[in-house]
Coordinates of C-alpha atoms and ligand atoms in Angstrom, one line a residue:
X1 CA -11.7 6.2 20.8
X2 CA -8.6 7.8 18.7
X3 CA -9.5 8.1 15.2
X4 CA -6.2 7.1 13.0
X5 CA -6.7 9.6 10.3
X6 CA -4.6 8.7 7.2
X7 CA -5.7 12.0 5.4
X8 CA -4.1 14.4 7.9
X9 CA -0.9 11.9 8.0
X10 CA -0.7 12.1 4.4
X11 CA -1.0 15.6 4.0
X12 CA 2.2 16.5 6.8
X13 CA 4.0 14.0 4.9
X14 CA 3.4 15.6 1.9
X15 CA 4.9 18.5 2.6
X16 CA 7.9 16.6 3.3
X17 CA 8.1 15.1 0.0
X18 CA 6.9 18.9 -1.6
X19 CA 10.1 19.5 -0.2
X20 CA 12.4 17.1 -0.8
X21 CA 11.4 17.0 -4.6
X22 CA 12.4 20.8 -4.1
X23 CA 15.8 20.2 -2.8
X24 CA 16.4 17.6 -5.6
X25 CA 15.2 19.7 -8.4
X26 CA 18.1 21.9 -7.5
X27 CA 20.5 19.4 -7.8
X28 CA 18.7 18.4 -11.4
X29 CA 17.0 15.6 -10.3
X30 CA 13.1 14.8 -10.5
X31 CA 11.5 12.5 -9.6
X32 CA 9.4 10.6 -12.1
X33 CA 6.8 8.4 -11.5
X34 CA 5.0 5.8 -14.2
X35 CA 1.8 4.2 -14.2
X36 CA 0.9 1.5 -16.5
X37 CA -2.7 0.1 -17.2
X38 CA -4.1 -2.5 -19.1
X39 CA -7.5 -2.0 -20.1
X40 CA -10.0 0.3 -18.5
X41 CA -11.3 -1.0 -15.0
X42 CA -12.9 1.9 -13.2
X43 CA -11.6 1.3 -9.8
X44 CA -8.2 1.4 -11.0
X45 CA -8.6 4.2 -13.2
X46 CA -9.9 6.0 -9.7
X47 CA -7.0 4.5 -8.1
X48 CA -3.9 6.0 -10.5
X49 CA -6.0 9.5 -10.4
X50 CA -5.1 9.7 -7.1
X51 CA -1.8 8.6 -7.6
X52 CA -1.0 11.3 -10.7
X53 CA -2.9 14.2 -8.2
X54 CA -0.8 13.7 -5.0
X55 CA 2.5 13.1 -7.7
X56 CA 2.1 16.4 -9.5
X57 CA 1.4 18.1 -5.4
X58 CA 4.5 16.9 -4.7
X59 CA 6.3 18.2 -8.0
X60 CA 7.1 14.8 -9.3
X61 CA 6.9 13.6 -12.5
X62 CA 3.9 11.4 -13.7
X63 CA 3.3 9.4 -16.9
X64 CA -0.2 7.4 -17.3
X65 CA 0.7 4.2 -20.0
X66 CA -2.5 3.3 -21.2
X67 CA -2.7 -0.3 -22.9
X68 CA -5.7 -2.0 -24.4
X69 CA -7.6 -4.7 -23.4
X70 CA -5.7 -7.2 -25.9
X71 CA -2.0 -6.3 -24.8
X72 CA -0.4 -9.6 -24.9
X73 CA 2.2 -10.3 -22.0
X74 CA 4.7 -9.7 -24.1
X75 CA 4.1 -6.8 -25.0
X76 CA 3.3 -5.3 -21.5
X77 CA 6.7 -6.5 -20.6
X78 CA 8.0 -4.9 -23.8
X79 CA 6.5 -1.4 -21.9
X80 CA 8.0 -2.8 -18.4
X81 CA 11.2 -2.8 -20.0
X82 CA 11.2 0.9 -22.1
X83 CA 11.2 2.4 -18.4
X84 CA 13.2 0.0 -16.9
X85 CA 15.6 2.0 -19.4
X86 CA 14.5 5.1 -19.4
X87 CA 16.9 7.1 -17.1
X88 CA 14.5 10.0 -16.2
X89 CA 12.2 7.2 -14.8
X90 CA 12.4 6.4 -10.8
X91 CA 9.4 3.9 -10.3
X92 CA 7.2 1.7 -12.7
X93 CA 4.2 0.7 -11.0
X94 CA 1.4 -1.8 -13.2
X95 CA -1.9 -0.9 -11.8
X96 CA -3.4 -4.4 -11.0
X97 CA -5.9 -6.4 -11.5
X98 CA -4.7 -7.2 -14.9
X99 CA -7.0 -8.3 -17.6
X100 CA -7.2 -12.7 -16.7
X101 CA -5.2 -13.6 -20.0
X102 CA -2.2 -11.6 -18.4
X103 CA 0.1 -12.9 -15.5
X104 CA 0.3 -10.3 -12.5
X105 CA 3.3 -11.9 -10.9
X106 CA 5.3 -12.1 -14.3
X107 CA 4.8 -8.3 -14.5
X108 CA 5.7 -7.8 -11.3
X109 CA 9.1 -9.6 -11.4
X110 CA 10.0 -7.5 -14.8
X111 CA 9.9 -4.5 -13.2
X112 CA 13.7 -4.0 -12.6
X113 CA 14.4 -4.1 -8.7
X114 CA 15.6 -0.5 -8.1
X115 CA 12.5 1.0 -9.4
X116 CA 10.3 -1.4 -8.1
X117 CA 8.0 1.5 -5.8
X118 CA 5.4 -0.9 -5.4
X119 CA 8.2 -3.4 -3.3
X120 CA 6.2 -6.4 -4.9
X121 CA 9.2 -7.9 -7.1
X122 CA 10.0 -11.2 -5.4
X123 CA 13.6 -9.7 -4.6
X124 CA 12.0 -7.1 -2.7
X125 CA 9.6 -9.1 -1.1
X126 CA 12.7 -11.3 0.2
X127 CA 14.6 -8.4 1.5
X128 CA 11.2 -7.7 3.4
X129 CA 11.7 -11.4 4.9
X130 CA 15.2 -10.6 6.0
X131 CA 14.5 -7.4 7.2
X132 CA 16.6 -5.6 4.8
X133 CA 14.0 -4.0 2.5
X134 CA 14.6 -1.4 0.6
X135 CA 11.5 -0.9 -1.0
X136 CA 8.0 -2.6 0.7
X137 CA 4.6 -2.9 -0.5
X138 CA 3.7 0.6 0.1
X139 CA 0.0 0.1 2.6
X140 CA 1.6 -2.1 4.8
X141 CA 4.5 0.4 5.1
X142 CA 1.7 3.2 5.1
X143 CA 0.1 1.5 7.9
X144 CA 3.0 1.4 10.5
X145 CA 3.7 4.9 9.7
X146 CA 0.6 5.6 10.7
X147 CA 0.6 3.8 14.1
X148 CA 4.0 5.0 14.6
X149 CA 2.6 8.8 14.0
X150 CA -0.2 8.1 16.7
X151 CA 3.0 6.9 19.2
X152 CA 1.1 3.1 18.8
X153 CA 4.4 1.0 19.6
X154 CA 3.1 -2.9 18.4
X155 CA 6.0 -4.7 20.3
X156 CA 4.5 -7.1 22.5
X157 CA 0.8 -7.0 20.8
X158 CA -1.1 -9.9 20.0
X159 CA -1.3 -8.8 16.5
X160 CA -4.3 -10.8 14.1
X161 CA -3.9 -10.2 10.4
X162 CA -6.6 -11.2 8.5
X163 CA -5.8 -12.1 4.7
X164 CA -2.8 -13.0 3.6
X165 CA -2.3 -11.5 -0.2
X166 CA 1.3 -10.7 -1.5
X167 CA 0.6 -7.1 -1.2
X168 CA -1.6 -6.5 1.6
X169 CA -2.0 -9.6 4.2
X170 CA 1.4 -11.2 3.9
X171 CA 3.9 -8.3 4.1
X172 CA 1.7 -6.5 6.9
X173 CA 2.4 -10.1 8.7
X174 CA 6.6 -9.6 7.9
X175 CA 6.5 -6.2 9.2
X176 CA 4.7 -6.9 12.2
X177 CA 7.0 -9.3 13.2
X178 CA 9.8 -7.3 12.3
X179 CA 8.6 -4.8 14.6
X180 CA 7.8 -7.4 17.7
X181 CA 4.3 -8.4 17.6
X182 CA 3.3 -11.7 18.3
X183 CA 1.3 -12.5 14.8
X184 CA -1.4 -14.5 13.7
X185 CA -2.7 -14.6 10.0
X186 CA -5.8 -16.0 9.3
X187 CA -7.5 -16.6 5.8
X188 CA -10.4 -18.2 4.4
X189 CA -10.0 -21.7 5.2
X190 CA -9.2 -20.0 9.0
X191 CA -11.5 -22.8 11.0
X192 CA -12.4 -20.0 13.8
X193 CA -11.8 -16.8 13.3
X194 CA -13.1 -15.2 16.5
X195 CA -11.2 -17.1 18.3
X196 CA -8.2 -15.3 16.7
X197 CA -9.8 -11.8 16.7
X198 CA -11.5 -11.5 19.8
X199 CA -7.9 -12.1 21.9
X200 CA -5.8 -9.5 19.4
X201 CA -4.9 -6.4 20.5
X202 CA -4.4 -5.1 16.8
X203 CA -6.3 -6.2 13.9
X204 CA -5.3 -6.0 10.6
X205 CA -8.1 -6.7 7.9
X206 CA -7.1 -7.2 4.4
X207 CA -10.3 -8.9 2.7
X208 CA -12.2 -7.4 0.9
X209 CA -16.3 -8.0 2.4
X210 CA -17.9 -5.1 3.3
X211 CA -18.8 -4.8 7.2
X212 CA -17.8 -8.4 7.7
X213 CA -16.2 -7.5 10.7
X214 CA -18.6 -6.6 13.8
X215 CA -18.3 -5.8 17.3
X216 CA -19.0 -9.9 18.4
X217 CA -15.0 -10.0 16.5
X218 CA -13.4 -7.9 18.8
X219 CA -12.6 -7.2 22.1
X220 CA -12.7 -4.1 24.3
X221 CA -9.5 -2.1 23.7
X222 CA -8.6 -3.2 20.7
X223 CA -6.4 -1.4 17.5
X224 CA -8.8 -2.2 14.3
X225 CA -6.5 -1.5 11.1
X226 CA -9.5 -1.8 7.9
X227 CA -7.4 -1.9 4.6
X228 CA -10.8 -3.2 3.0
X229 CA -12.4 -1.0 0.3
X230 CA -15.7 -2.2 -1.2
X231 CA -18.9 -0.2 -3.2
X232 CA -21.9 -1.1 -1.8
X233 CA -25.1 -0.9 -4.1
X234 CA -25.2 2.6 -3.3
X235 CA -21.7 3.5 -4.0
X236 CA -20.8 4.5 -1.0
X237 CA -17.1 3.5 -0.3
X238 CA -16.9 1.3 3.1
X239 CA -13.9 -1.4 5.2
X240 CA -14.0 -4.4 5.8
X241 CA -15.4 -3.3 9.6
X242 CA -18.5 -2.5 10.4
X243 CA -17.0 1.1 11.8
X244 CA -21.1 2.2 13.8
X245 CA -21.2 -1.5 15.4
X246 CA -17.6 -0.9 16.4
X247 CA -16.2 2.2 17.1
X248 CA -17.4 2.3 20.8
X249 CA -15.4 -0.6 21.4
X250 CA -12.2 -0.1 19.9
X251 CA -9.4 2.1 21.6
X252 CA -7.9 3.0 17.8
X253 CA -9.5 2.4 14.4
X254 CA -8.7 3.8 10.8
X255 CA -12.1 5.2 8.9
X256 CA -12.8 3.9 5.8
X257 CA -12.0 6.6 3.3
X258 CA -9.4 8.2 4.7
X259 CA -7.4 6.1 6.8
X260 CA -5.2 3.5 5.0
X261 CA -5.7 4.4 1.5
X262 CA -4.2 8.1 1.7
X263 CA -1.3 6.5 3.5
X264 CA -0.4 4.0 0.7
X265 CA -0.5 6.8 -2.0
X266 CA 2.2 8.6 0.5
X267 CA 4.2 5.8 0.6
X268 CA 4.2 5.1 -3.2
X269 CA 5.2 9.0 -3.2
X270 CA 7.9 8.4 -0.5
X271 CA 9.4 5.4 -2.1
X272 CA 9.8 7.4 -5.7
X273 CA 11.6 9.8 -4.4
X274 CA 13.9 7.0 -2.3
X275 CA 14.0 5.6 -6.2
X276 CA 15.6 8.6 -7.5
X277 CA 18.1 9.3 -4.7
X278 CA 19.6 5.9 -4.3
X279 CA 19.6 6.1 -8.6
X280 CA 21.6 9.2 -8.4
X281 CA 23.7 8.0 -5.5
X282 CA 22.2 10.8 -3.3
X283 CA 22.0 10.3 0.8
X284 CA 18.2 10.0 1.6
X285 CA 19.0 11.9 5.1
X286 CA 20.0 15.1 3.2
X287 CA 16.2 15.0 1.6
X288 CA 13.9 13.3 3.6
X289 CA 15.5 14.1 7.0
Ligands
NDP301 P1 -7.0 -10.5 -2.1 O1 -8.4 -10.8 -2.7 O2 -5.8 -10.7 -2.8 O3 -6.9 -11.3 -0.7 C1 -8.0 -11.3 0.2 C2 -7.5 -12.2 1.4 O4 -8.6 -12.2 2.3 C3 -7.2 -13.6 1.0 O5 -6.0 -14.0 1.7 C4 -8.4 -14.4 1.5 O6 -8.1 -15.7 1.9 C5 -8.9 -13.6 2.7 N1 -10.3 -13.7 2.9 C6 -11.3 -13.5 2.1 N2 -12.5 -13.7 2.7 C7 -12.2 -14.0 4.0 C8 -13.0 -14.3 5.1 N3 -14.4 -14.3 5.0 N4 -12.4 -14.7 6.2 C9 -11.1 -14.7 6.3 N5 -10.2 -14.4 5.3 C10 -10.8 -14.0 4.1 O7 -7.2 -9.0 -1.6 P2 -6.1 -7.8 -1.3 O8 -5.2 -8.2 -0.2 O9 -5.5 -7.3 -2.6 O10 -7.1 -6.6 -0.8 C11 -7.9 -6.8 0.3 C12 -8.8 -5.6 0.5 O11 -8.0 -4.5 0.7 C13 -9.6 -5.2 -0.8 O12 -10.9 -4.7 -0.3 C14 -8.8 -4.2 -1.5 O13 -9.6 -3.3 -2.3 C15 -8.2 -3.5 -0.3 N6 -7.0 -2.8 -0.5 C16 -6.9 -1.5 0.0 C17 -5.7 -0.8 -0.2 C18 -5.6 0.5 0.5 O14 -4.7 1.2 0.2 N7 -6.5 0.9 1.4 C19 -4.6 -1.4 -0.9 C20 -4.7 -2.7 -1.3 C21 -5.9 -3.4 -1.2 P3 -7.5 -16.9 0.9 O15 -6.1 -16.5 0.8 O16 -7.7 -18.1 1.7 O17 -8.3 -16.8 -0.3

C-alpha cells in the first residue's frame, strides 16, 4: 500500500514557490495574497492560519480582512472590490462558509477573474469545462498533482467521485475527464453507491461524514482520494474513509491530515504567484520552470 503523502508534496513544492517568489522579488514584484472573513467560525479561522503560514514560508505577501458577523453583502463586495483595485494585490480569496444572510456564489463572482486564486468565479469554472483553465479550484488541482507526483496516470481508470460541490466534487469530475478517466459522480440521492464504488479504480470522496466509507465500498487495488475532513467528539481530525478498515485493501490512499489538505494550500500558493506573473506580463516558465 503506497501512502500519497500530501505533506512531503507540499513541502518540495514549496521550495519551488520559495524560489520563484525570490526570482520575482528581483524583478520588484511580490506576490500578495488576501484573505477575507466574515465572522469568526473556528474551522475557518484554522483554515486561513495555514494559509498566512505557508504564504509568509514562501515570502508572499499576506493580508487577513476580518469582517463582523453583520457585514451586509454589500458591503463585503464593497471589500471584494478595494482589492480587485488594489495593484499590489495578486489573489482575493473569501474564506467560506459565509454567515447564512450572505450569498457565497455572489462573492464569488465579484472577485475579478484574474485574481480569482480560488478558480471558483463562474468564468473560471467555464474555462475548467473547456479545458482552458487558467485558474482551478485549487484541491482538485492539488489532488492531480499529487497522483501525477506518485507517477498515478488516471487515463483509462474507472474513476468514482463521490460529491459533487462547486469546489470539490464537480471540478475533480472536469479534471478527471480532462485527463481520460472514465467518471462517475455520485451524490446523495445516488440510489446505490457500492455499486459505483466497488467497480472504481480511483475514488474520489468529497462528503463530508466521518468513516462513511469502509472496506465493503471498495475493491482490492483500488486509489482512495479522502478530501473529507470532520472533528469527531474527541477532536481528532479524520476523512471521509475509514483509513484502519481500509488500508490493507487499497493499492494508494491519502491519510487524513496530511494528504489532500497540504496540497490545496500549495496550490492556492502556486496559483498567486501564476496571479502575479500573468498581472505583470511575466512568462510563468522563467519562475516556476
Ligand atoms: P458540500 O457539503 O458542499 O458537498 C458534499 C457533497 O457530498 C454533496 O454533493 C452531497 O450530495 C454529497 N453527499 C453527502 N452525503 C453523502 C452520502 N452519504 N452519500 C453520497 N454523497 C453524499 O461539501 P464540500 O465539497 O465543500 O466538502 C466535502 C468535504 O471535503 C468536507 O468534509 C470538507 O471539509 C472537505 N474539504 C476538504 C478540503 C481539503 O483541502 N482537504 C477542501 C474542501 C473541502 P448532494 O449534492 O446531493 O447534497
Amino acid at each position: 500500500m503506497e501512502i500519497l503523502d500530501g505533506r512531503q508534496r507540499s513541502q518540495e513544492l514549496t521550495e519551488l514557490y520559495t524560489q520563484a517568489v525570490e526570482k520575482l522579488k528581483k524583478v520588484s514584484v511580490t506576490p500578495k495574497l488576501v484573505v477575507i472573513t466574515v465572522g469568526e467560525d473556528p474551522a475557518s479561522f484554522v483554515y486561513v492560519r495555514q494559509k498566512k503560514r505557508r504564504a509568509e514560508a514562501v515570502g508572499m505577501d499576506f493580508e487577513w480582512v476580518t469582517l463582523g458577523d453583520e457585514t451586509s453583502q454589500e458591503e463585503l463586495e464593497a471589500t471584494i472590490d478595494k482589492f480587485n483595485d488594489d495593484s499590489k494585490t495578486s489573489g482575493i480569496i473569501v474564506q467560506f462558509p459565509l454567515p447564512n444572510h450572505l450569498s457565497e456564489s455572489r462573492a464569488m463572482d465579484r472577485i475579478a477573474i484574474e485574481k480569482d486564486v480560488d478558480g471558483f468565479h463562474y468564468y473560471n469554472a467555464g474555462l475548467l469545462v473547456a479545458g482552458k483553465a487558467e485558474f482551478k479550484p485549487c484541491t482538485p488541482k492539488g489532488i492531480l498533482n499529487l497522483l501525477e507526483a506518485h507517477d498515478i496516470d488516471v487515463a483509462g481508470m474507472d474513476a468514482v467521485v463521490i460529491g459533487r460541490s462547486q469546489i470539490v466534487g464537480m471540478p475533480i469530475a472536469i479534471d478527471l475527464i480532462h485527463h481520460n478517466a472514465t467518471v462517475t459522480v455520485c451524490h446523495s440521492r445516488t440510489k446505490d453507491l457500492k455499486f459505483h464504488t466497488q467497480r472504481a479504480d480511483l475514488i474520489v470522496v468529497a462528503i463530508g461524514n466521518a468513516h462513511m466509507l469502509d472496506a465493503s465500498y471498495i475493491k482490492e487495488g483500488t486509489i482512495l482520494i479522502d478530501v473529507g475532513i470532520n472533528r469527531l467528539d474527541d477532536g481528532k481530525l479524520v476523512g471521509d474513509v475509514d483509513y484502519e478498515d481500509v488500508k490493507d485493501k487499497v493499492k494508494a490512499i491519502t491519510p487524513v491530515p496530511g494528504g489532500v489538505g497540504p496540497m490545496t494550500v500549495a496550490m492556492l500558493m502556486e496559483q498567486t504567484i501564476l496571479a502575479a506573473i500573468r498581472q505583470h506580463g511575466l512568462d510563468s516558465r522563467e519562475f516556476l520552470g
